[in-house]
mmCIF file of C-alpha atoms in Angstrom:
data_model
loop_
_atom_site.group_PDB
_atom_site.id
_atom_site.type_symbol
_atom_site.label_atom_id
_atom_site.label_comp_id
_atom_site.label_asym_id
_atom_site.label_seq_id
_atom_site.Cartn_x
_atom_site.Cartn_y
_atom_site.Cartn_z
ATOM 1 C CA MET A 196 57.478 22.606 -1.554
ATOM 2 C CA LYS A 197 55.642 26.613 -0.235
ATOM 3 C CA ILE A 198 52.246 27.692 -0.146
ATOM 4 C CA TRP A 199 51.728 30.078 -2.934
ATOM 5 C CA ASP A 200 48.105 31.478 -1.986
ATOM 6 C CA VAL A 201 45.334 31.328 0.632
ATOM 7 C CA GLU A 202 41.265 31.508 0.170
ATOM 8 C CA ILE A 203 38.674 32.746 0.356
ATOM 9 C CA ILE A 204 37.591 36.123 1.331
ATOM 10 C CA ARG A 205 34.214 37.507 0.035
ATOM 11 C CA ILE A 206 33.352 41.261 -0.042
ATOM 12 C CA HIS A 207 29.199 41.582 0.932
ATOM 13 C CA GLU A 208 27.664 44.685 2.742
ATOM 14 C CA ARG A 209 28.400 42.240 6.077
ATOM 15 C CA THR A 210 31.878 42.137 5.357
ATOM 16 C CA ARG A 211 34.176 43.223 8.355
ATOM 17 C CA PRO A 212 38.421 43.047 7.053
ATOM 18 C CA GLU A 213 39.449 42.821 10.509
ATOM 19 C CA ASP A 214 37.552 39.864 11.232
ATOM 20 C CA TYR A 215 40.136 38.460 8.763
ATOM 21 C CA LEU A 216 43.189 39.275 10.592
ATOM 22 C CA PRO A 217 43.424 35.619 12.335
ATOM 23 C CA LEU A 218 43.337 34.266 8.602
ATOM 24 C CA MET A 219 46.340 36.398 7.275
ATOM 25 C CA GLU A 220 48.256 35.601 10.425
ATOM 26 C CA ALA A 221 48.277 32.134 9.556
ATOM 27 C CA ALA A 222 48.987 32.743 6.422
ATOM 28 C CA GLY A 223 52.109 34.849 7.111
ATOM 29 C CA LEU A 224 53.413 31.964 9.654
ATOM 30 C CA LEU A 225 52.920 29.247 6.336
ATOM 31 C CA GLY A 226 54.963 31.396 3.973
ATOM 32 C CA ALA A 227 51.991 32.277 1.845
ATOM 33 C CA ARG A 228 52.369 35.178 -0.653
ATOM 34 C CA ARG A 229 48.341 35.756 -1.711
ATOM 35 C CA LEU A 230 45.271 36.326 -0.261
ATOM 36 C CA LYS A 231 42.276 35.642 -2.601
ATOM 37 C CA ALA A 232 39.041 37.763 -2.464
ATOM 38 C CA VAL A 233 35.755 37.583 -4.449
ATOM 39 C CA CYS A 234 33.052 39.834 -4.649
ATOM 40 C CA ASP A 235 29.716 39.000 -3.851
ATOM 41 C CA CYS A 236 28.418 42.919 -3.262
ATOM 42 C CA GLU A 237 27.369 44.575 -6.853
ATOM 43 C CA ASP A 238 28.350 48.144 -5.712
ATOM 44 C CA PRO A 239 32.031 48.963 -6.831
ATOM 45 C CA VAL A 240 32.428 51.882 -4.323
ATOM 46 C CA LEU A 241 32.346 49.756 -1.404
ATOM 47 C CA SER A 242 33.789 46.661 -3.344
ATOM 48 C CA ALA A 243 37.332 49.368 -3.815
ATOM 49 C CA ALA A 244 36.933 50.686 -0.056
ATOM 50 C CA LEU A 245 36.527 47.113 1.462
ATOM 51 C CA LEU A 246 39.330 45.930 -0.731
ATOM 52 C CA ALA A 247 41.275 48.918 -0.053
ATOM 53 C CA ARG A 248 41.362 48.324 3.986
ATOM 54 C CA LEU A 249 41.999 44.521 3.564
ATOM 55 C CA ALA A 250 44.968 44.750 1.162
ATOM 56 C CA GLU A 251 45.559 47.693 4.003
ATOM 57 C CA LEU A 252 45.663 44.726 6.850
ATOM 58 C CA ALA A 253 47.353 42.457 4.318
ATOM 59 C CA ALA A 254 50.417 44.611 3.998
ATOM 60 C CA PRO A 255 51.774 43.902 7.296
ATOM 61 C CA PHE A 256 52.174 40.076 6.367
ATOM 62 C CA GLY A 257 53.867 40.024 2.842
ATOM 63 C CA LEU A 258 50.935 39.173 1.619
ATOM 64 C CA THR A 259 49.062 40.187 -1.756
ATOM 65 C CA VAL A 260 45.576 40.727 -2.300
ATOM 66 C CA ASP A 261 44.388 39.031 -5.090
ATOM 67 C CA LEU A 262 40.656 40.120 -6.420
ATOM 68 C CA GLU A 263 39.184 37.250 -8.587
ATOM 69 C CA TYR A 264 36.403 38.302 -11.225
ATOM 70 C CA MET A 265 33.720 35.526 -11.974
ATOM 71 C CA VAL A 266 30.514 36.603 -14.166
ATOM 72 C CA PHE A 267 28.245 34.803 -11.326
ATOM 73 C CA SER A 268 29.604 37.069 -8.895
ATOM 74 C CA GLY A 269 29.468 40.720 -8.272
ATOM 75 C CA VAL A 270 32.761 41.545 -10.639
ATOM 76 C CA LYS A 271 31.759 40.281 -14.213
ATOM 77 C CA SER A 272 34.739 41.222 -16.342
ATOM 78 C CA LEU A 273 38.149 41.893 -16.206
ATOM 79 C CA ARG A 274 37.596 45.637 -17.012
ATOM 80 C CA ALA A 275 35.105 45.766 -13.872
ATOM 81 C CA ALA A 276 38.067 44.080 -11.884
ATOM 82 C CA LEU A 277 40.788 46.549 -13.035
ATOM 83 C CA ALA A 278 38.355 49.491 -12.506
ATOM 84 C CA ILE A 279 37.507 48.312 -8.954
ATOM 85 C CA VAL A 280 41.161 47.644 -7.876
ATOM 86 C CA ASP A 281 41.931 51.038 -9.208
ATOM 87 C CA ALA A 282 40.127 52.945 -7.164
ATOM 88 C CA ALA A 283 40.788 51.484 -4.424
ATOM 89 C CA ALA A 284 44.877 51.933 -5.069
ATOM 90 C CA ARG A 285 46.713 49.483 -3.218
ATOM 91 C CA PRO A 286 50.118 48.456 -4.045
ATOM 92 C CA ASN A 287 49.229 44.774 -2.968
ATOM 93 C CA LEU A 288 45.711 44.787 -4.400
ATOM 94 C CA GLN A 289 45.443 43.137 -8.103
ATOM 95 C CA VAL A 290 43.639 41.035 -10.696
ATOM 96 C CA LEU A 291 43.821 37.519 -10.781
ATOM 97 C CA VAL A 292 42.709 36.373 -14.705
ATOM 98 C CA ASP A 293 41.581 32.574 -14.058
ATOM 99 C CA ALA A 294 41.139 31.157 -17.644
ATOM 100 C CA LEU A 295 37.887 30.010 -17.316
ATOM 101 C CA HIS A 296 36.176 33.183 -16.114
ATOM 102 C CA TRP A 297 38.077 34.717 -18.326
ATOM 103 C CA MET A 298 36.739 32.907 -21.196
ATOM 104 C CA ARG A 299 33.193 32.891 -19.646
ATOM 105 C CA ALA A 300 32.871 36.750 -19.397
ATOM 106 C CA GLY A 301 34.066 37.160 -23.204
ATOM 107 C CA ASP A 302 36.963 38.846 -22.164
ATOM 108 C CA THR A 303 40.591 39.210 -24.550
ATOM 109 C CA ALA A 304 44.082 38.983 -24.673
ATOM 110 C CA ALA A 305 43.697 42.914 -26.186
ATOM 111 C CA ASP A 306 42.298 43.384 -22.699
ATOM 112 C CA ILE A 307 44.816 42.117 -20.508
ATOM 113 C CA ARG A 308 47.314 43.845 -22.401
ATOM 114 C CA ALA A 309 45.492 47.035 -22.197
ATOM 115 C CA ALA A 310 45.538 46.398 -18.159
ATOM 116 C CA PRO A 311 47.475 49.441 -16.019
ATOM 117 C CA PRO A 312 51.417 47.668 -15.309
ATOM 118 C CA GLY A 313 51.159 46.177 -12.224
ATOM 119 C CA ARG A 314 47.520 45.692 -11.644
ATOM 120 C CA ILE A 315 47.068 41.649 -12.838
ATOM 121 C CA GLY A 316 49.158 39.437 -10.595
ATOM 122 C CA TYR A 317 48.440 36.340 -12.201
ATOM 123 C CA VAL A 318 47.011 33.826 -13.943
ATOM 124 C CA GLN A 319 44.942 30.293 -13.223
ATOM 125 C CA LEU A 320 44.983 27.863 -16.189
ATOM 126 C CA CYS A 321 42.266 25.198 -17.034
ATOM 127 C CA ASP A 322 40.481 24.589 -19.863
ATOM 128 C CA GLY A 323 36.953 23.407 -20.997
ATOM 129 C CA PRO A 324 34.753 23.646 -23.932
ATOM 130 C CA ALA A 325 34.384 27.255 -26.057
ATOM 131 C CA LEU A 326 30.977 27.557 -25.414
ATOM 132 C CA GLY A 327 29.670 27.390 -21.581
ATOM 133 C CA PRO A 328 26.434 26.314 -19.970
ATOM 134 C CA SER A 329 23.118 28.687 -19.973
ATOM 135 C CA GLY A 330 22.045 30.234 -16.636
ATOM 136 C CA ARG A 331 24.086 31.071 -13.188
ATOM 137 C CA GLU A 332 23.538 28.186 -11.113
ATOM 138 C CA ALA A 333 25.215 26.015 -14.400
ATOM 139 C CA LEU A 334 27.895 28.406 -14.699
ATOM 140 C CA ILE A 335 29.252 27.594 -11.094
ATOM 141 C CA VAL A 336 28.271 23.805 -11.446
ATOM 142 C CA GLU A 337 31.373 24.214 -14.221
ATOM 143 C CA ALA A 338 33.337 26.118 -12.395
ATOM 144 C CA ARG A 339 33.344 24.041 -9.883
ATOM 145 C CA THR A 340 33.173 20.622 -11.389
ATOM 146 C CA ARG A 341 33.612 20.521 -14.963
ATOM 147 C CA ARG A 342 37.282 22.204 -15.305
ATOM 148 C CA LEU A 343 39.378 20.118 -17.732
ATOM 149 C CA PRO A 344 43.040 19.861 -17.600
ATOM 150 C CA PRO A 345 45.373 22.433 -19.519
ATOM 151 C CA GLY A 346 45.738 21.614 -23.236
ATOM 152 C CA GLU A 347 41.805 19.370 -23.362
ATOM 153 C CA GLY A 348 39.559 21.400 -24.128
ATOM 154 C CA GLU A 349 39.004 24.708 -26.562
ATOM 155 C CA PHE A 350 40.808 27.605 -24.345
ATOM 156 C CA PRO A 351 43.000 29.495 -26.440
ATOM 157 C CA LEU A 352 45.390 29.604 -23.726
ATOM 158 C CA HIS A 353 48.409 30.315 -25.648
ATOM 159 C CA ALA A 354 46.903 33.804 -26.695
ATOM 160 C CA LEU A 355 46.230 33.971 -22.979
ATOM 161 C CA LEU A 356 49.266 33.273 -21.913
ATOM 162 C CA ASP A 357 51.311 35.667 -24.176
ATOM 163 C CA ALA A 358 48.582 38.805 -23.091
ATOM 164 C CA MET A 359 50.152 38.139 -19.228
ATOM 165 C CA PRO A 360 52.487 40.145 -18.365
ATOM 166 C CA LEU A 361 56.356 39.130 -18.642
ATOM 167 C CA SER A 362 57.457 36.410 -15.171
ATOM 168 C CA CYS A 363 53.635 35.979 -14.052
ATOM 169 C CA PRO A 364 53.566 33.151 -12.441
ATOM 170 C CA VAL A 365 51.045 30.567 -13.632
ATOM 171 C CA SER A 366 49.038 28.478 -11.394
ATOM 172 C CA ILE A 367 46.026 25.345 -12.298
ATOM 173 C CA GLU A 368 42.790 25.040 -10.875
ATOM 174 C CA VAL A 369 41.246 22.091 -11.504
ATOM 175 C CA PRO A 370 39.448 20.508 -8.611
ATOM 176 C CA LEU A 371 39.578 16.574 -7.701
ATOM 177 C CA GLN A 372 36.561 15.010 -8.445
ATOM 178 C CA PRO A 373 34.693 12.310 -6.457
ATOM 179 C CA GLY A 374 36.998 9.077 -6.634
ATOM 180 C CA GLU A 375 40.035 10.140 -7.587
ATOM 181 C CA ASP A 376 43.605 9.604 -6.235
ATOM 182 C CA PRO A 377 44.935 12.967 -5.344
ATOM 183 C CA LEU A 378 49.035 12.448 -6.355
ATOM 184 C CA GLN A 379 47.564 10.893 -10.154
ATOM 185 C CA HIS A 380 45.569 14.164 -10.056
ATOM 186 C CA ALA A 381 48.650 16.143 -9.221
ATOM 187 C CA ASN A 382 50.863 14.520 -11.792
ATOM 188 C CA ARG A 383 48.346 14.796 -14.960
ATOM 189 C CA LEU A 384 47.940 18.715 -14.081
ATOM 190 C CA PHE A 385 51.796 19.084 -14.178
ATOM 191 C CA VAL A 386 52.197 16.764 -17.229
ATOM 192 C CA ALA A 387 49.070 18.845 -18.650
ATOM 193 C CA ALA A 388 50.224 22.198 -17.679
ATOM 194 C CA ARG A 389 54.312 21.449 -18.934
ATOM 195 C CA SER A 390 52.913 20.227 -22.473
ATOM 196 C CA VAL A 391 51.026 23.371 -22.993
ATOM 197 C CA MET A 392 54.002 25.657 -21.816
ATOM 198 C CA GLU A 393 56.162 23.826 -24.244
ATOM 199 C CA ARG A 394 53.891 24.053 -26.881
ATOM 200 C CA ARG A 395 54.261 27.854 -26.320
ATOM 201 C CA GLU A 396 57.151 27.838 -26.254
ATOM 202 C CA ALA A 397 57.838 26.408 -29.381
ATOM 203 C CA ALA A 398 55.300 27.983 -31.291
ATOM 204 C CA PRO A 399 57.076 30.388 -34.008
#
């Protein structure tokens, strides 16, 4: 068992990248490879500058910083996230594509394929209804508590996976619900994700 990523750094007007050096040191000691960031800032220039500094600080620890976009954050689409990462211009700064946020942003497989090489780091799988809830608070609740295991909803996960770069890591984000057994939950997600991947590989 290895640790893939640690989270979360929130980017806003008061963010001081140096304050996260202890988190980076701990991540490095644990053997983690990624550090997740979310922008609460609506200023793309400031966001790019802060992310660039975070990536610079994270590099000696062997960490890549992943910017996760969300429709209810300051970076609302894949295109916006890619523009910020491009402006920051750090080799260890990439974009994380979360299936839920990809859907709710109205992004497409073509948007992923159009991304410059090396800009997309990995993908997080979950599932849900094709049509999302209305309003910021409802979208936040969905993201935190209403995700379904891969294959149990209406998301075009095969199209999403086919569009991702070759050898792109795949993770799962479906939070544990109150009263659920953690081991049973993990096994359910493993079986669900494996089924999605096997059906995709078997498709003509």
